[in-house]
XYZ file of C-alpha atoms in Angstrom:
302
model
C -100.801 -76.668 -22.586
C -97.563 -78.880 -22.095
C -100.080 -82.104 -22.662
C -102.306 -80.450 -24.454
C -99.223 -79.798 -27.420
C -97.898 -83.552 -26.338
C -102.080 -84.816 -27.541
C -102.296 -82.850 -30.372
C -98.522 -84.389 -31.497
C -100.034 -87.765 -31.091
C -102.769 -87.458 -32.121
C -101.025 -86.173 -35.818
C -98.719 -89.027 -35.822
C -101.122 -91.570 -35.022
C -103.268 -90.798 -38.093
C -100.197 -89.465 -40.940
C -99.708 -92.259 -43.315
C -96.906 -90.815 -44.402
C -94.891 -92.738 -41.541
C -94.479 -96.401 -40.299
C -97.355 -99.278 -39.104
C -94.712 -99.357 -35.474
C -94.575 -95.192 -35.408
C -98.089 -94.763 -36.001
C -99.502 -97.906 -33.363
C -96.933 -96.428 -30.544
C -98.352 -93.183 -31.409
C -101.794 -93.863 -30.619
C -100.703 -96.081 -27.385
C -98.939 -93.449 -26.198
C -102.136 -90.908 -27.000
C -104.023 -93.164 -24.789
C -101.705 -93.309 -21.801
C -102.266 -89.774 -21.646
C -105.747 -89.071 -22.432
C -107.688 -92.066 -23.714
C -110.855 -89.234 -23.906
C -108.451 -87.244 -26.693
C -107.661 -91.320 -28.087
C -111.209 -93.277 -27.944
C -112.681 -90.709 -31.163
C -109.085 -90.426 -32.954
C -108.828 -94.602 -32.537
C -112.805 -95.305 -33.500
C -111.797 -93.693 -36.764
C -108.218 -95.828 -37.787
C -110.312 -99.201 -37.511
C -110.860 -99.041 -40.881
C -107.306 -97.956 -41.245
C -105.317 -99.781 -44.219
C -103.098 -100.840 -41.951
C -103.313 -104.283 -40.035
C -101.277 -103.474 -37.011
C -103.267 -99.840 -37.247
C -105.915 -101.387 -36.965
C -105.081 -103.887 -34.412
C -103.807 -101.006 -31.755
C -107.057 -99.120 -32.183
C -109.423 -101.937 -31.637
C -107.643 -102.759 -28.970
C -107.783 -99.157 -27.732
C -111.910 -98.821 -28.410
C -112.078 -102.860 -26.315
C -109.989 -101.633 -23.477
C -112.387 -99.012 -22.750
C -115.007 -100.557 -23.201
C -114.821 -103.504 -21.079
C -113.892 -101.198 -18.215
C -116.869 -99.106 -18.953
C -118.321 -102.200 -18.205
C -116.335 -102.581 -15.414
C -118.412 -99.083 -13.520
C -117.746 -96.447 -15.156
C -120.667 -96.779 -17.798
C -122.821 -98.011 -14.431
C -122.184 -94.619 -13.036
C -123.200 -92.558 -16.056
C -126.461 -94.564 -16.367
C -126.873 -93.509 -12.290
C -126.397 -90.010 -13.129
C -128.720 -89.332 -17.033
C -128.982 -86.346 -16.751
C -125.047 -84.634 -15.918
C -123.098 -83.231 -18.339
C -120.676 -86.102 -17.331
C -122.796 -88.628 -17.480
C -123.919 -87.587 -21.109
C -119.498 -87.120 -21.995
C -119.242 -90.833 -20.578
C -122.283 -92.280 -22.933
C -121.459 -91.184 -25.800
C -117.832 -91.634 -25.740
C -118.665 -95.337 -24.645
C -121.177 -94.857 -28.016
C -118.861 -94.093 -30.190
C -116.178 -96.454 -28.815
C -119.641 -100.083 -29.592
C -120.025 -98.164 -33.581
C -115.990 -98.018 -34.036
C -116.396 -101.939 -33.360
C -119.194 -102.898 -35.086
C -116.807 -101.435 -38.444
C -114.193 -103.130 -37.431
C -116.078 -106.150 -37.286
C -118.062 -105.689 -40.491
C -114.603 -104.507 -42.291
C -111.692 -106.146 -40.559
C -110.531 -108.696 -42.605
C -107.882 -110.536 -39.723
C -107.137 -110.004 -35.703
C -108.126 -106.974 -35.284
C -111.863 -107.946 -36.639
C -112.014 -111.054 -33.883
C -110.319 -108.793 -31.253
C -113.512 -106.232 -32.627
C -116.019 -109.190 -32.392
C -115.108 -110.661 -29.258
C -115.442 -107.485 -27.269
C -118.630 -106.869 -28.336
C -120.378 -110.308 -27.884
C -118.589 -110.100 -24.014
C -120.541 -107.067 -23.347
C -123.588 -108.379 -23.973
C -124.079 -106.283 -26.978
C -127.089 -108.047 -29.863
C -123.686 -109.423 -31.968
C -125.774 -112.789 -33.689
C -126.228 -110.363 -37.273
C -122.283 -109.516 -36.536
C -121.203 -112.933 -36.350
C -123.703 -114.662 -38.578
C -122.192 -111.907 -41.389
C -118.224 -112.505 -40.100
C -119.067 -116.691 -40.990
C -120.755 -115.865 -44.384
C -118.171 -114.038 -45.227
C -115.467 -116.857 -44.346
C -113.670 -113.985 -41.702
C -114.506 -115.917 -38.806
C -113.962 -120.069 -39.024
C -118.142 -121.488 -37.843
C -116.189 -123.090 -34.701
C -114.499 -119.436 -33.760
C -117.620 -118.523 -34.143
C -119.894 -120.520 -31.882
C -116.134 -119.993 -29.287
C -117.259 -116.003 -29.689
C -121.185 -117.109 -29.027
C -119.971 -119.324 -25.977
C -117.599 -116.382 -23.802
C -120.912 -114.062 -24.227
C -122.884 -113.432 -21.022
C -125.906 -116.151 -19.333
C -129.044 -114.308 -21.638
C -126.733 -113.444 -25.433
C -124.656 -116.585 -25.667
C -127.671 -118.947 -25.032
C -129.914 -116.588 -27.824
C -126.444 -117.085 -30.272
C -125.997 -120.206 -29.784
C -129.223 -121.896 -30.215
C -128.309 -119.775 -33.756
C -126.199 -121.637 -34.783
C -127.807 -125.373 -33.302
C -130.560 -124.647 -35.463
C -129.435 -123.354 -38.092
C -126.151 -122.960 -40.361
C -122.686 -125.246 -41.373
C -122.228 -129.227 -39.607
C -119.558 -127.959 -37.883
C -120.863 -124.859 -35.825
C -124.123 -126.483 -34.871
C -121.772 -129.698 -33.373
C -119.108 -126.819 -31.420
C -122.636 -125.415 -30.861
C -124.167 -128.744 -29.330
C -120.703 -129.342 -27.215
C -121.079 -125.908 -25.654
C -124.597 -125.818 -24.733
C -124.106 -129.597 -23.676
C -121.626 -128.492 -20.984
C -124.227 -125.800 -20.095
C -126.364 -128.011 -17.014
C -129.493 -125.775 -18.247
C -129.305 -126.897 -21.334
C -128.475 -130.545 -21.510
C -132.276 -131.293 -21.336
C -132.038 -129.107 -24.409
C -128.749 -131.303 -25.915
C -130.495 -134.935 -24.790
C -134.083 -134.205 -26.094
C -133.337 -131.976 -29.642
C -130.812 -134.487 -30.593
C -129.306 -137.024 -28.366
C -132.840 -138.852 -28.029
C -134.147 -136.875 -31.328
C -134.026 -140.016 -34.239
C -134.408 -137.080 -37.005
C -131.227 -135.606 -35.768
C -128.099 -135.308 -37.950
C -126.043 -138.155 -36.654
C -122.926 -136.736 -35.811
C -124.655 -133.855 -33.886
C -126.150 -137.319 -32.309
C -122.434 -138.017 -31.726
C -121.371 -134.701 -30.514
C -124.356 -135.046 -28.442
C -123.881 -138.593 -26.966
C -119.920 -137.627 -25.948
C -120.313 -134.606 -24.293
C -123.291 -135.597 -22.260
C -121.982 -138.913 -21.080
C -118.821 -136.377 -19.640
C -120.791 -133.919 -17.733
C -124.479 -134.993 -17.241
C -124.254 -137.671 -14.201
C -127.180 -139.117 -15.116
C -126.475 -140.179 -18.403
C -125.886 -144.057 -17.484
C -129.675 -143.806 -16.822
C -130.466 -143.101 -20.480
C -127.490 -142.999 -22.750
C -128.400 -146.593 -24.164
C -131.671 -146.025 -24.503
C -130.631 -145.518 -28.137
C -129.313 -148.509 -28.745
C -132.819 -150.692 -28.055
C -133.550 -149.188 -31.814
C -131.871 -151.422 -34.760
C -132.220 -148.396 -37.057
C -129.820 -146.099 -34.481
C -126.801 -145.675 -36.567
C -123.856 -146.954 -36.151
C -121.571 -143.924 -34.931
C -124.259 -142.590 -32.571
C -124.390 -146.555 -31.043
C -121.069 -146.575 -30.950
C -121.121 -143.176 -29.333
C -123.489 -143.822 -26.701
C -122.440 -147.467 -25.697
C -118.991 -145.815 -25.508
C -119.967 -142.635 -23.502
C -121.884 -145.110 -21.187
C -119.323 -147.058 -20.354
C -116.781 -144.299 -19.166
C -119.901 -142.871 -17.525
C -120.090 -145.134 -15.708
C -116.230 -146.250 -15.145
C -116.304 -142.763 -13.859
C -118.903 -143.081 -11.067
C -117.757 -146.561 -9.543
C -121.069 -148.274 -11.631
C -119.082 -150.581 -14.384
C -118.823 -153.976 -12.677
C -116.917 -157.065 -14.652
C -120.842 -158.130 -15.424
C -121.667 -155.352 -17.058
C -118.339 -154.480 -18.601
C -119.137 -158.533 -20.093
C -122.862 -157.671 -20.996
C -121.255 -154.268 -22.903
C -119.233 -156.582 -25.114
C -122.219 -159.090 -25.944
C -124.028 -156.127 -27.258
C -121.709 -154.849 -29.233
C -120.723 -157.978 -30.497
C -124.475 -158.925 -31.524
C -124.882 -155.028 -32.929
C -121.537 -155.941 -35.308
C -123.951 -159.413 -36.650
C -126.505 -158.267 -37.085
C -125.121 -155.572 -39.429
C -126.108 -156.290 -43.074
C -124.321 -154.136 -44.288
C -121.015 -154.636 -46.979
C -117.793 -152.857 -44.432
C -116.994 -151.425 -47.980
C -119.724 -149.104 -47.724
C -118.983 -145.530 -48.183
C -122.259 -144.584 -46.270
C -120.740 -143.324 -42.373
C -124.577 -144.200 -40.851
C -124.767 -147.747 -41.918
C -120.668 -148.506 -41.602
C -119.689 -151.384 -39.081
C -116.227 -149.700 -38.962
C -117.504 -147.614 -36.366
C -119.005 -150.460 -34.524
C -115.732 -152.365 -34.838
C -113.764 -149.252 -33.641
C -115.542 -149.683 -30.541
C -114.748 -153.511 -30.478
C -110.889 -152.905 -30.487
C -111.256 -150.509 -27.453
C -112.947 -151.861 -25.390
C -110.965 -155.584 -26.224
C -108.030 -153.239 -24.493
C -109.865 -153.356 -21.641
C -110.630 -151.186 -18.749
C -110.909 -148.215 -18.239
C -111.465 -146.169 -21.914
C -109.348 -143.968 -23.197
C-alpha cells in the first residue's frame, strides 16, 4: 500500500502543470525507478507536454523501455502470445512506440530527435517520419542520414537509399558517404554515382572521396573517369587525389607514378579552355589548381 501511495503521488506530480519543470521531471524519473509499468502510460501522455524538459524526460523513459524490450522482454512476450503477461508486455511496448511516434512528429527539439533515434534503432518503419521531420525543418538533412545509419542493416539500407535517390543535395551527399563506407554498398556508389557521368558532380566528388578511403580496389578503377575530357573539374580532381591517397596507403605509389599523376594534372590544366574567373564550379579550373598546389607540396597527401 505504501508503494501504491508513492506511485500515485509521483503520477500526480509529473502531470501537474502548476509545478516547476524540474519537479515534474524528477517525479517522472522517480516513478520510472519505482515502477516502469506505471511510468510508461504517464510518460506517453507527457510527450506532448508544452515544457521541453518534461517532454525529454518522458521520451527518455519510453526510449529506455523500448531498448530494454529489444534486449529480450519483447521477444519473450512474442514467445508466449496467448498469455496474459505476454499480452500485457506487448501492450506496454505498443503504448511506448505510439507515444514515440507522436513525439517524433510533434516535438520540435531534442525530445523529438531522441524519439526518432529510438524508433530507428528499434527497426520500426521510420522513413516517413524522417521525411516529415526533414520537410518541416525539425532535423537537418545530414542529421536525417546519420539517423538512418543507426538503424539495423535492412531498414538502414532502405532509408539511406531513399535519401540517395531524392531530397536535398547535402542529404544525398551524406548518404553517399555513409553507403560508400559499407562494403556491400560500395559497388552501388561506384557504379551509380562515381562512374556515372549523368550523376551530379558533387555526389561524384563525395563518392570519389569515400571510395578512395574505404575501397581497397579503388586504384583499379579510380582513374577511369579522368580519361573522359567531359568529366567536371571537381570530379577529376577528387578522383586523382583519392587515387593518389589510396595508392600511397597501399604502398603502390612510387616516384615514377607520382610524376605521371602530376603530368596528367598539368595536361588537364593546360587543356582547360574555361577562364579562371568562371563562376561555374563544374568547369572552373580552381579545383585543379588547388590539387596542383597540394601535389607540389609533396607526399604524403593530406
